[in-house]
Amino acid sequence: MEPIPVLKGRRILLGVTGGIAAYKAADLASKLTQAGALVDVVLTEAAARFVTPLTFQALTGRPVYGDLWTPTAETALLHVALAEAAELVVIAPATADFIARQALGLANDLLSALCLATRAPVLIAPAMDVQMWAHPATQENVERLRQRGVEVVGPAYGRMASGLEGWGRMVEPEALLGHIRRALGRRGPLAGRRVVVTAGPTYEPIDPVRFIGNRSSGKQGFALAQAALDRGADVVLIAGPVALATPVGARRIDVGTAAEMAEAVWREAEEADVLLMAAAVADYRPAQPHPVKIKKGAPLTLDLVPTVDILEGLAARRAARGRPRVVVGFAAETEALVENARAKLLAKGLDLIAANDVTEPGAGFATDTNRITLIDARGQVETLPLMSKAAVAEALLDRVVALLEEKAKAP
Ligand code: CTP
């Protein structure tokens, strides 16, 4: 896993309480550390029976804490020091017992004491048996925590260690990571801004079972949505038919055809500050989709007509409303990259266009990497090195933040 800018160097306090899901907390600690966070782990006595402090120490490369009463060289008031240093407190898993103690405001071990002492936001991931979660006592306690501003993530539905099925499983570390990114990005440079992102292909029906589509995976668009979320934006993700997981915090609108995507983009763009048009919209569609499945046999000719150009259609609306303030297009080319992309930037009235040569190794559809050339409205051209789609998204969002600032200053 490569470093994640919103997590890099951030102090996260990971509290682990005593449930079988504690082993998943080790995975979470590992992921956060690999992403560049500084993770201080505090175990309750019960948690240390499930997973040893040594495991967490090895994964985070930092001291692990468990006992309120051990005098340490660094500090006499450990709970206060840890509570002060934390930018975010994450309790995963949070047992019914720990939640009950929190609801009462008890402070009888290091973890509960520092939860009272901290001013950082607190996120908990409950994990317990189905009946314990459903019990009115637990539900009341969780509600009290929510009302105090604690973010409660999960539990998820599924099979429990007991063999029962129901609500009570801890949310998977990957999803928790999304919630942690959201919590830490909240006051970022795009806080209060709305960013609309399109991603994936469109499918144009030939008949009820067949379509014309393209090889777009949606990965670059989803990475852009995540990078915008990391900067605190409200994100609307308009997705063509792809099976990728929605980044935590994004509002996803699934569409099929270019016409459906156009309608969604034009509607959402009215309130948007930024539009990132990463979708690979089909350029042609069958003129008349067959109402029933076409039978094989005779040679078949399909009549194709152009689809609506979403960005072109947006230009007039944008001129009238002044929104989105910043529009970024993408250009997938196989030749004359810069010339073609610049022509698209001008024709579609864009602020920035990200062009890539899809014939280049590592830069096409469905790969995890991309090499893009950025061209702005002033004609400046910058080619970025081959990098992951996540890193491309970071670089692009930094440009978007700068463009928004420029526009705010412009008379
Ligand atoms: N785009 C759009 N509506 C379409 C086709 C494309 O809004 N019907 C957008 C894409 O999302 C992209 C940009 O326009 O941001 C350029 O897309 P691309 O397919 O590379 O360019 P086209 O204008 O379709 O030109 P061509 O396919 O001829 O290269």
Short mmCIF file of C-alpha atoms and ligand atoms in Angstrom, two decimals, residues 198 258 277-283 307-312 328-333 344 348 350 353, ligand 1:
data_model
loop_
_atom_site.label_atom_id
_atom_site.label_comp_id
_atom_site.label_asym_id
_atom_site.label_seq_id
_atom_site.Cartn_x
_atom_site.Cartn_y
_atom_site.Cartn_z
CA THR A 198 -18.26 10.83 -13.43
CA ALA A 258 -24.95 8.38 -22.13
CA MET A 277 -15.65 14.30 -16.18
CA ALA A 278 -13.63 11.08 -16.09
CA ALA A 279 -16.30 8.82 -17.62
CA ALA A 280 -15.64 7.20 -20.99
CA VAL A 281 -18.96 8.14 -22.52
CA ALA A 282 -19.97 6.14 -25.60
CA ASP A 283 -19.89 8.33 -28.71
CA THR A 307 -24.87 10.23 -28.36
CA VAL A 308 -25.35 13.55 -26.66
CA ASP A 309 -22.06 15.29 -25.79
CA ILE A 310 -22.40 15.89 -22.06
CA LEU A 311 -19.67 18.51 -21.69
CA GLU A 312 -20.81 20.45 -24.73
CA VAL A 328 -12.06 19.20 -15.88
CA GLY A 329 -12.29 16.89 -18.89
CA PHE A 330 -10.37 13.79 -19.86
CA ALA A 331 -9.11 12.77 -23.24
CA ALA A 332 -8.24 9.23 -24.18
CA GLU A 333 -6.11 9.39 -27.31
CA LYS A 344 -11.17 19.24 -26.88
CA LYS A 348 -15.78 21.97 -24.60
CA LEU A 350 -12.79 23.33 -20.05
CA ILE A 353 -7.92 18.54 -19.50
N1 CTP B 1 -17.55 13.38 -23.17
C1 CTP B 1 -18.82 13.85 -22.96
N2 CTP B 1 -19.85 13.38 -23.71
C2 CTP B 1 -19.65 12.49 -24.70
C3 CTP B 1 -18.34 12.03 -24.96
C4 CTP B 1 -17.31 12.48 -24.17
O1 CTP B 1 -19.02 14.66 -22.08
N3 CTP B 1 -20.68 12.06 -25.43
C5 CTP B 1 -16.44 13.88 -22.33
C6 CTP B 1 -15.60 12.79 -21.70
O2 CTP B 1 -16.10 12.40 -20.44
C7 CTP B 1 -14.25 13.44 -21.58
C8 CTP B 1 -14.21 14.40 -22.74
O3 CTP B 1 -15.56 14.59 -23.14
O4 CTP B 1 -14.11 14.18 -20.38
C9 CTP B 1 -13.43 13.90 -23.92
O5 CTP B 1 -13.83 12.58 -24.23
P1 CTP B 1 -13.27 11.79 -25.49
O6 CTP B 1 -14.11 10.59 -25.72
O7 CTP B 1 -11.79 11.61 -25.37
O8 CTP B 1 -13.51 12.84 -26.62
P2 CTP B 1 -14.62 13.01 -27.67
O9 CTP B 1 -15.11 14.39 -27.58
O10 CTP B 1 -15.63 11.93 -27.56
O11 CTP B 1 -13.79 12.85 -29.00
P3 CTP B 1 -13.21 11.56 -29.76
O12 CTP B 1 -13.90 10.35 -29.16
O13 CTP B 1 -13.57 11.80 -31.16
O14 CTP B 1 -11.74 11.55 -29.52
#
